[in-house]
XYZ file of C-alpha atoms in Angstrom:
542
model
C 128.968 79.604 95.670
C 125.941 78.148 94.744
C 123.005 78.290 96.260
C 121.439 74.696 97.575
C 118.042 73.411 96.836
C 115.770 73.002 100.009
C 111.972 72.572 98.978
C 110.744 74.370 102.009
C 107.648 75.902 102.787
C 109.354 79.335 101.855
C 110.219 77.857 98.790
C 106.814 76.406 97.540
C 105.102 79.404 99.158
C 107.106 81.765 96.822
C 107.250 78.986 93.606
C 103.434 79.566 93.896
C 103.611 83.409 93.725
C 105.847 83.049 90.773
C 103.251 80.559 88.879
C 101.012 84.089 89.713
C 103.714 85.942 87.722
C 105.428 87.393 90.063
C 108.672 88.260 89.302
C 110.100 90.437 91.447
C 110.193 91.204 95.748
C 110.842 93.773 97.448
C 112.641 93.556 100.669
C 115.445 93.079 103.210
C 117.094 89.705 103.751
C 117.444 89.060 107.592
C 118.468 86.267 109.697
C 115.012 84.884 109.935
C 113.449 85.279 106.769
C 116.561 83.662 104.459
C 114.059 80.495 103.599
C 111.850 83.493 101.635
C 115.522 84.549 99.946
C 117.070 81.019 98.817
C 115.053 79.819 95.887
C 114.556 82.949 94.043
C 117.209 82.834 91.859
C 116.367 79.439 90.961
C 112.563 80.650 90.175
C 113.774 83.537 88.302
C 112.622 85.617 90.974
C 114.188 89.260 91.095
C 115.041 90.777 94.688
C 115.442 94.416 95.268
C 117.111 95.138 98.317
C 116.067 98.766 99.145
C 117.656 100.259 102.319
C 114.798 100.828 104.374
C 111.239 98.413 104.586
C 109.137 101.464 104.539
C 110.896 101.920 100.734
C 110.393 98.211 99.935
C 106.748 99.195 100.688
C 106.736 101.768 98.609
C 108.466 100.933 95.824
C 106.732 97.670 95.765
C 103.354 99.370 95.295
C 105.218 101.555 92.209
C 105.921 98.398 91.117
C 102.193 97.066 91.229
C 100.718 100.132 89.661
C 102.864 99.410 86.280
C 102.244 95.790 85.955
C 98.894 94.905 87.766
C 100.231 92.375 89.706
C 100.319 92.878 93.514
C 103.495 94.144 95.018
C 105.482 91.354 97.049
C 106.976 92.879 100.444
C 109.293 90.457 102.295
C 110.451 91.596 105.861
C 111.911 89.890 108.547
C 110.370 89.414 111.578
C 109.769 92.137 114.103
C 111.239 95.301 113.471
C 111.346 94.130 109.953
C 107.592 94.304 109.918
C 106.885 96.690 111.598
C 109.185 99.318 109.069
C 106.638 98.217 106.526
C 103.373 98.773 107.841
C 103.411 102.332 106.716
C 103.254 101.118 103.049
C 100.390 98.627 104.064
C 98.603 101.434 104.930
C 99.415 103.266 102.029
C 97.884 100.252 100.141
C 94.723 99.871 102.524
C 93.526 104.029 101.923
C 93.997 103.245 98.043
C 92.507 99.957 97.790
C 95.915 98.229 95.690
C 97.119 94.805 96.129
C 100.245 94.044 98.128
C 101.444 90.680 99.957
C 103.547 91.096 103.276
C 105.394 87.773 104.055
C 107.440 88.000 107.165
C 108.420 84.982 109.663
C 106.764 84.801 113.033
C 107.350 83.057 115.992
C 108.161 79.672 115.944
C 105.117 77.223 116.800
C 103.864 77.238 120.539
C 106.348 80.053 120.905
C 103.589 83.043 120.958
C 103.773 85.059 123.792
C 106.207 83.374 125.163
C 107.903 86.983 126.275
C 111.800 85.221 126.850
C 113.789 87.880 124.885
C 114.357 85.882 121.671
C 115.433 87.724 118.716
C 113.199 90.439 116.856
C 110.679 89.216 119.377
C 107.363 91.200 119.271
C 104.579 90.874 121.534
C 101.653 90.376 119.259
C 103.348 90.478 115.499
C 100.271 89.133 113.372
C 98.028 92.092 115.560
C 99.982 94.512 114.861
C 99.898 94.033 111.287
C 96.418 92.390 110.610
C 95.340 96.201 112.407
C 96.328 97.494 109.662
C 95.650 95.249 106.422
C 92.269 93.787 104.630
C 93.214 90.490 106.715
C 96.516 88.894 108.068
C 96.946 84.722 108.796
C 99.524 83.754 110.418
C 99.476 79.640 108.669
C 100.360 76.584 110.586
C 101.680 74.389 107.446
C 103.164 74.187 104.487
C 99.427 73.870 102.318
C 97.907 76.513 104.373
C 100.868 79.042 103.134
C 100.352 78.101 99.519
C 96.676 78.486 100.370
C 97.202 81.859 101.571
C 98.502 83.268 98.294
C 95.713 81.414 96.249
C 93.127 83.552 98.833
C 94.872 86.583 98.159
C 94.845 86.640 94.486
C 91.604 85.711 94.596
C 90.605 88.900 96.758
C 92.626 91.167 94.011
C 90.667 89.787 91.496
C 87.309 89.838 92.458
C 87.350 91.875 95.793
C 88.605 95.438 96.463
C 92.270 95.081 96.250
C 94.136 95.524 99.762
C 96.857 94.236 101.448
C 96.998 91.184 102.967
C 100.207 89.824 105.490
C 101.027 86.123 105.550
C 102.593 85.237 108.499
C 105.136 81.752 108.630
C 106.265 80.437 112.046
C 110.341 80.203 111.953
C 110.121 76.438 112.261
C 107.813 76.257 109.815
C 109.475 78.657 107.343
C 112.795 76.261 106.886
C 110.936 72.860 107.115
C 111.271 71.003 104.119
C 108.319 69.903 103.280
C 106.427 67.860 100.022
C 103.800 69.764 98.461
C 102.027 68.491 95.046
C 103.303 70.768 91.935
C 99.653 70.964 91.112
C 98.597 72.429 94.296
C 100.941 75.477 93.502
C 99.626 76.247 90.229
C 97.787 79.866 90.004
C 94.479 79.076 90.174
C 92.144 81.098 87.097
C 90.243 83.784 88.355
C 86.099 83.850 88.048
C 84.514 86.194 85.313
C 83.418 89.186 86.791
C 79.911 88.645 87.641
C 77.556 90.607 85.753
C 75.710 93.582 86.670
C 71.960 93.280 87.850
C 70.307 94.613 84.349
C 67.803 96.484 85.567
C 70.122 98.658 87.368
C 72.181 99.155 84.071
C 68.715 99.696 82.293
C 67.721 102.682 84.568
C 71.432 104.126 84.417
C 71.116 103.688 80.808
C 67.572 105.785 80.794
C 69.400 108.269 82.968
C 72.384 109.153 80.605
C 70.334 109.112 77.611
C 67.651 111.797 79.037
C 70.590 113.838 80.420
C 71.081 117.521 78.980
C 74.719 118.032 81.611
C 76.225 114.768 82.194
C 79.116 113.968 84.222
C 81.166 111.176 84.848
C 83.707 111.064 88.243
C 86.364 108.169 88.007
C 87.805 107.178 90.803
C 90.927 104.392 91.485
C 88.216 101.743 90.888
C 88.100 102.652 86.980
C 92.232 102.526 86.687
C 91.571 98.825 84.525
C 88.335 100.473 82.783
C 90.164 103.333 80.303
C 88.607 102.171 77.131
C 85.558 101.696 78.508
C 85.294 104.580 80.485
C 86.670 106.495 76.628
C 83.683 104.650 74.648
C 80.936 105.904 77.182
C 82.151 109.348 77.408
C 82.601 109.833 73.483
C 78.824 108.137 73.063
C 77.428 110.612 75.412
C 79.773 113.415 74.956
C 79.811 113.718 78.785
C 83.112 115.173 80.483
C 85.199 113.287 82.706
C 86.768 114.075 85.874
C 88.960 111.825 87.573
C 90.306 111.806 91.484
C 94.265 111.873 91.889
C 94.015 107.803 91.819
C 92.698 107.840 88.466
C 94.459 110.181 86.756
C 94.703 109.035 82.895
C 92.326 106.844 82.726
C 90.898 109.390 80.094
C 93.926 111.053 78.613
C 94.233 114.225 80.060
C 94.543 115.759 76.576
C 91.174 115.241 75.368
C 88.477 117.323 74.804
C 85.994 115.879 77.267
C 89.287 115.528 80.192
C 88.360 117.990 83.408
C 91.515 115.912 84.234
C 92.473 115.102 88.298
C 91.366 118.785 89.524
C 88.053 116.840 91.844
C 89.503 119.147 94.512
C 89.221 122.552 92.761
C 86.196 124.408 92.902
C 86.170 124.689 89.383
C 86.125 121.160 88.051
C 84.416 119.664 91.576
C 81.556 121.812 90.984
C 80.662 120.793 87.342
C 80.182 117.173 88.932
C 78.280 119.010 91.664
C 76.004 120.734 89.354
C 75.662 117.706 87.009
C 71.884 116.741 86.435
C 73.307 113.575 85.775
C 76.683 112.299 87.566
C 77.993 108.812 86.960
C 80.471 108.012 89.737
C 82.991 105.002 88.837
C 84.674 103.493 91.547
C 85.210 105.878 94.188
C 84.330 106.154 97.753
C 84.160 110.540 97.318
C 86.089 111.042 99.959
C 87.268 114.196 101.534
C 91.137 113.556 101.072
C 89.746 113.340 97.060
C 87.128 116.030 97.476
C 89.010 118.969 99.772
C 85.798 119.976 100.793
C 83.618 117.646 103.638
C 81.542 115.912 100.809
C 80.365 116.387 97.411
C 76.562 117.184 97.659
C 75.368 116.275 94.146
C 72.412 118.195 93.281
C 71.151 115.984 90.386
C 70.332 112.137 89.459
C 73.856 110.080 90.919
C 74.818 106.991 89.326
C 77.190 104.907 91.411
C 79.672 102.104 89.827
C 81.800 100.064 92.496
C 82.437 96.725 92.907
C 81.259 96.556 96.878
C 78.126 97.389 97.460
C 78.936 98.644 101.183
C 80.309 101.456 98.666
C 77.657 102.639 96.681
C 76.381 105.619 99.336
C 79.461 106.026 100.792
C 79.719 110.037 101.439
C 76.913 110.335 98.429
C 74.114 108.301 98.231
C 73.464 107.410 95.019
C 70.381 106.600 92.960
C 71.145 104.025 90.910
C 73.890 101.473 92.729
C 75.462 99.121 90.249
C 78.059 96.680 91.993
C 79.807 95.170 89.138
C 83.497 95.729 87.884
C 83.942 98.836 86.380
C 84.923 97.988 82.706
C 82.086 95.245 82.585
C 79.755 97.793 83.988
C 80.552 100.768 81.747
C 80.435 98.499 78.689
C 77.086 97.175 79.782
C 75.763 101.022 79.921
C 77.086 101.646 76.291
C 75.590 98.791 74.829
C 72.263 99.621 76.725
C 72.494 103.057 75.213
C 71.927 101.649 72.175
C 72.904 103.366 68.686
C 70.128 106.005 68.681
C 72.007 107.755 72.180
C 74.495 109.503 70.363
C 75.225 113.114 71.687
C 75.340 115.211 68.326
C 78.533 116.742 67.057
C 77.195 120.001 67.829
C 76.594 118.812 71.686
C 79.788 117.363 72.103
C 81.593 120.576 70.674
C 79.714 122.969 72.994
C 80.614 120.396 76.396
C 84.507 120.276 75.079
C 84.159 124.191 75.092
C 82.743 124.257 78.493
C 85.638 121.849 79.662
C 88.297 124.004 78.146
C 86.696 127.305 79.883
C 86.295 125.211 83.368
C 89.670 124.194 82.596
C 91.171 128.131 81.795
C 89.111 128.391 85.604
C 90.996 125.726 87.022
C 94.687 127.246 86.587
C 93.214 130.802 87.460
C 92.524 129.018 90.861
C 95.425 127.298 90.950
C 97.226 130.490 90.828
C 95.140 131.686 93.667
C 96.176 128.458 95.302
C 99.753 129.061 95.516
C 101.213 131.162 92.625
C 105.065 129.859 93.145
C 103.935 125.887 92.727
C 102.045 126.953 89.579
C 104.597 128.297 88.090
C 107.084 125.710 89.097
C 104.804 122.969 87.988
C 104.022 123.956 84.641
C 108.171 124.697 84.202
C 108.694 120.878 84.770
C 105.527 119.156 83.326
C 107.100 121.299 79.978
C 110.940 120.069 80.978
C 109.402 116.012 81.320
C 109.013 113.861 78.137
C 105.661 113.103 77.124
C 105.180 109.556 78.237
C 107.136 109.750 81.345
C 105.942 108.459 84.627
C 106.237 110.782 87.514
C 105.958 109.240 91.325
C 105.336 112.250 93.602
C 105.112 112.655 97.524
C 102.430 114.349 99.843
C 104.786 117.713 99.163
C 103.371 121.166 97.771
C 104.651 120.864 94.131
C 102.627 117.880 94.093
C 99.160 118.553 95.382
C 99.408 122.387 94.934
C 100.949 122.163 91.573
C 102.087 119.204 89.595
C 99.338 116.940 89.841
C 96.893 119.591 88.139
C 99.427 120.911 85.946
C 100.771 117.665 84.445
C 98.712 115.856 81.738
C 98.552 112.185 81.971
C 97.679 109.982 78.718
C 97.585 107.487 80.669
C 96.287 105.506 84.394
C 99.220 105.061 86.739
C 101.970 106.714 85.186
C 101.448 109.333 88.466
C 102.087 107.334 91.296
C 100.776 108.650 94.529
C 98.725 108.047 97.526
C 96.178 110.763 97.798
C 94.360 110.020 100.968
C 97.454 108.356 103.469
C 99.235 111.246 101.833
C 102.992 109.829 103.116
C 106.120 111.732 102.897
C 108.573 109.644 101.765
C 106.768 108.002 99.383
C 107.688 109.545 95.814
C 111.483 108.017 95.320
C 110.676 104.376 96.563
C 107.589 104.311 94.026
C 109.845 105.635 91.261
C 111.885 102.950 91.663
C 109.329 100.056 91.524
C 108.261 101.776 88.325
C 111.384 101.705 86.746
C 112.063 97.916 87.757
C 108.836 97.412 86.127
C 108.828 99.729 83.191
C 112.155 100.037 81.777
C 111.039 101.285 78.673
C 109.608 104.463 80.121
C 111.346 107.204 81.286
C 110.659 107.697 85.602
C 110.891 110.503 87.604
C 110.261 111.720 91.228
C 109.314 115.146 91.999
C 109.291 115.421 95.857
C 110.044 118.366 98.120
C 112.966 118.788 100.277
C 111.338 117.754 103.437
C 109.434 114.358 101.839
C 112.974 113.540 100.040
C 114.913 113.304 103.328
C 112.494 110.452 104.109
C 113.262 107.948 101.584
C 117.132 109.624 100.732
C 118.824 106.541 101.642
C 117.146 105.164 98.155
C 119.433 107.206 96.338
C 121.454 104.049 97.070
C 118.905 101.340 95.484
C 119.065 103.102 92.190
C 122.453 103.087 91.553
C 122.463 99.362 93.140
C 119.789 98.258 90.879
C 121.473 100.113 87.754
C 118.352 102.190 87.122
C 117.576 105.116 85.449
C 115.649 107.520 87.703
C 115.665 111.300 88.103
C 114.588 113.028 90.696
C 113.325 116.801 90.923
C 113.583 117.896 94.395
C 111.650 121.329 94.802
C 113.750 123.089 97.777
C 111.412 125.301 100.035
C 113.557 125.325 103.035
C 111.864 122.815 105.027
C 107.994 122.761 105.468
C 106.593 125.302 104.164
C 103.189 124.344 105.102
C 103.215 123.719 108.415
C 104.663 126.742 109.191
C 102.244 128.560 107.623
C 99.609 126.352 109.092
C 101.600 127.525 112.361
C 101.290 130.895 111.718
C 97.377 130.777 110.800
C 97.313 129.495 114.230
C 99.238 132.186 115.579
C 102.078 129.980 116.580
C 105.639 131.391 115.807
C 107.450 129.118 113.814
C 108.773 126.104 115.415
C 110.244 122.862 113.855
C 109.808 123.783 110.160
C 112.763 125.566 108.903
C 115.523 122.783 108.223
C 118.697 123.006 107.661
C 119.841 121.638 104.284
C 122.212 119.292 102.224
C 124.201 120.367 99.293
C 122.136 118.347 97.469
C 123.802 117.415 94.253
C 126.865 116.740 95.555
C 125.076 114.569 97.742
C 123.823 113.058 94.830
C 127.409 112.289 93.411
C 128.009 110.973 96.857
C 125.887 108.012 96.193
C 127.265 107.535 92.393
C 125.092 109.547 90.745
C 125.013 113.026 89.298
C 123.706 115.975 91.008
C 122.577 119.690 89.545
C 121.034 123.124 90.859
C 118.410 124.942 88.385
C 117.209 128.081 89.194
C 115.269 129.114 86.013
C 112.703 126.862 83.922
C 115.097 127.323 80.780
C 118.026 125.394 83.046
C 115.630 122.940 84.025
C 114.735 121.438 80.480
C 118.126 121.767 79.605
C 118.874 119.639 82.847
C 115.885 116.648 82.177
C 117.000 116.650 79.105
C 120.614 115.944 80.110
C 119.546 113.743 82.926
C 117.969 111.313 80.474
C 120.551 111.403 77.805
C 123.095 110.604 81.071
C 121.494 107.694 82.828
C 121.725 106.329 86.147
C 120.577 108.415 89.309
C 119.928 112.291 88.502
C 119.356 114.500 90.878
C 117.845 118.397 90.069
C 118.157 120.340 92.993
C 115.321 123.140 92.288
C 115.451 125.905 95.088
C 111.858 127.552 94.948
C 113.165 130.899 96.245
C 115.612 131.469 93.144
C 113.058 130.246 90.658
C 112.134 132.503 87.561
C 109.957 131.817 84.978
């Protein structure tokens, strides 16, 4: 059957997203939202059906973090919706671009409270609570002006979610819209910074004897730049979990994403100079209540509101963060060049903070170490890895596992969701299906997102996932205990889970030793499809 042309306002509103270059949605079709479903084909427009909204949410900000572009999210109304405001969040803590489009009530049907389908009793509330702004529109040029606002927010605002909103009625009216006034509109330059604030940074750097430079999420776009200005001043770079990459992990000058061990948070304490790059230093980041820089703080962002967020800062330069950092280089000037001798004796001092690191990541939790380092060896070199708010993650991967690259960790360090790891995978994979993808979740976060298993095979991707098996969480119940509260609600009961995995069509193992592990990635990605390692932590060995 084919499908027939109707040039509604879902139609123009998602021909307008595709002039963007947008190619591909996330979502659920659903008896109200089928006007968002019927031209994509024709637009070349590529739905993945996941089985759950809260995974379209996910995997649509996966998707995102690989191309740039803002992850599409279409729900239905209602419970639809609702399922998906969980990944809005998500997208809200780490400032990255998403578009929610869901039908709402018909016109002068709000409130109306008669018990018609998915009804809701304040939709647009509920989810303009929890995004940068929400709009429900009340015609066809207000939709298409919708998307035009939003891409204009990701490209010169802090990038958030927004949530259109389409009355039913409106959604399936046909409607006549000029071509013209659906074609992406170019986004303005990046303004440039105020010059005397790059001067005095400039002056700053050039007198320093211990620089530092924190990147945050806001410097993701900025890797070259962010490279040229550390080489020039032969100042090490440590990064947040948002931006870890953007300076490959494996150079000299990388403190890589460790902000929230002692080790590495205190040389950006102790800095006399510390150039902060588009982050908000915030305690999810930190692990400790707030940095306390004890020397001259340089802040980058492209807000002002956050230039003294949890720091102040003494110089506050609100510019994009590539423009900004290229404007500091060339201020510099040839003569600031830190000395060969300088920049051997910093790289030193990195790899000794960096021997101090693992030592407390030991400390931290000896088993995740040990695990983590097993499978950052096991994974190829360029793969990306989507994780969860599990242990193996923030107590182990994320500070084991070098990155050469931004984005190629997907994760959500400060809504820290379970549930988020597998989705994310998968929009990475749609995305980048030249790179090999993983997900390396605990048992507990898996179970939230398992019914992805399904998408995979669906979408005919190649994704393997590493579940670490603790017995349930681990955490908690020792966070129970600390409290002196006997366990209660943490020990689960578990699925066989690589049989589970051949349930679904794929292919399921059990590891218990890091020499069965590489031999199982490696078989994984010779295989293809959906892989599943099933990794119980209490059989591990080295």
């Amino acid at each position: 059957m084919e499908t027939r042309a109707r040039r509604t306002t879902g139609w123009v509103l998602i021909e307008t997203l595709r002039n963007y270059g947008v190619d591909t949605v996330f979502g659920i079709p659903g008896t109200h939202n089928l006007e968002f479903y019927r031209p994509l084909a024709a637009l070349g427009v590529h739905p993945v059906t996941t089985r759950h909204e809260q995974g379209a949410g996910y995997a649509a900000d996966g998707w995102s973090l690989q191309t740039g572009l803002p992850g599409v999210v279409i729900t239905t109304s209602g419970p639809g919706l609702l399922n998906a405001l969980s990944a809005a969040g998500t997208a809200y803590c780490e400032s990255r671009p998403m578009i929610l489009l869901s039908p709402g009530p018909a016109r002068g049907r709000e409130f109306a409270d008669v018990g018609t389908l998915h009804e809701t009793k304040d939709q647009l509330g509920a989810a303009s609570a929890i995004v940068e702004w929400g709009r429900r529109v009340q015609s066809a040029e207000e939709a298409v002006q919708a998307v035009h606002d939003a891409f204009a927010l990701f490209a010169t605002g802090r990038p958030r979610p927004v949530y259109i909103e389409v009355p039913l009625d409106l959604l399936e009216e046909e409607v006549e819209v000029p071509a013209d006034a659906l074609v992406a509109c170019t986004a303005a330059a990046p303004a440039a910074p105020d010059a005397q604030a790059i001067q005095e940074a400039a002056r700053l750097l050039a007198s320093a004897t211990d620089p530092v430079i924190l990147a945050g999420g806001g410097s993701r776009a900025a890797s070259a730049e962010l490279r040229a200005l550390a080489e020039r001043l032969g100042a090490p770079v440590v990064t947040t979990l948002n931006a870890k990459g953007v300076l490959d992990e494996h150079h000299p000058l990388s403190l890589g994403s460790n902000l929230r061990l002692a080790a590495a948070r205190n040389r950006a304490r102790d800095a006399d100079v510390l150039l902060v790059v588009g982050s908000k230093l915030g305690e999810a980041e930190l692990w400790v209540d707030a940095l306390e820089a004890r020397g001259h703080v340089i802040r980058i962002d492209l807000v002002a509101s956050q230039l003294d967020k949890n720091q102040e800062a003494e110089v506050r330069v609100v510019a994009d963060a590539a423009v900004a950092l290229a404007a500091i280089t060339a201020a510099l000037g040839e003569s600031a060049q830190a000395d060969a001798d300088t920049v051997d004796a910093r790289a030193a001092r990195v790899a000794e903070t960096l021997e101090a690191v693992r030592a407390e990541c030991a400390e931290l939790s000896a088993v995740n170490t040990d695990l983590a380092e097993a499978i950052a060896a096991a994974l190829p070199a360029d793969a990306i890895v989507a994780t969860d708010s599990s242990q193996i993650a923030y107590w182990g991967l994320l500070n084991t596992l070098r990155a050469s690259t931004p984005n190629s960790t997907p994760y959500m360090a400060t809504y820290a969701t379970l549930g988020y790891g597998l989705p994310a995978a998968i929009g990475s994979r749609v995305a980048r299906p030249d790179r090999p993808v993983f997900a390396v979740v605990g048992d507990g976060a898996l179970m939230f997102s398992l019914q992805e298993f399904m998408t995979v095979v669906e979408q005919r991707l190649d994704v393997t996932v590493i579940v670490v098996d603790n017995g349930g969480y681990a955490e908690i119940k020792q966070n129970e205990a600390d409290a002196g509260i006997a366990p209660v609600g943490v020990d689960l009961a578990q699925p066989d889970w690589a049989a589970l995995a051949d349930a679904f069509g794929g292919t399921g193992r059990r590891v218990a030793s890091a020499a069965e592990l590489a031999e199982a990635v490696a078989a994984a990605g010779a295989a293809g499809g959906l892989q599943v390692v099933h990794l119980p932590q209490h059989t591990f060995t080295k």
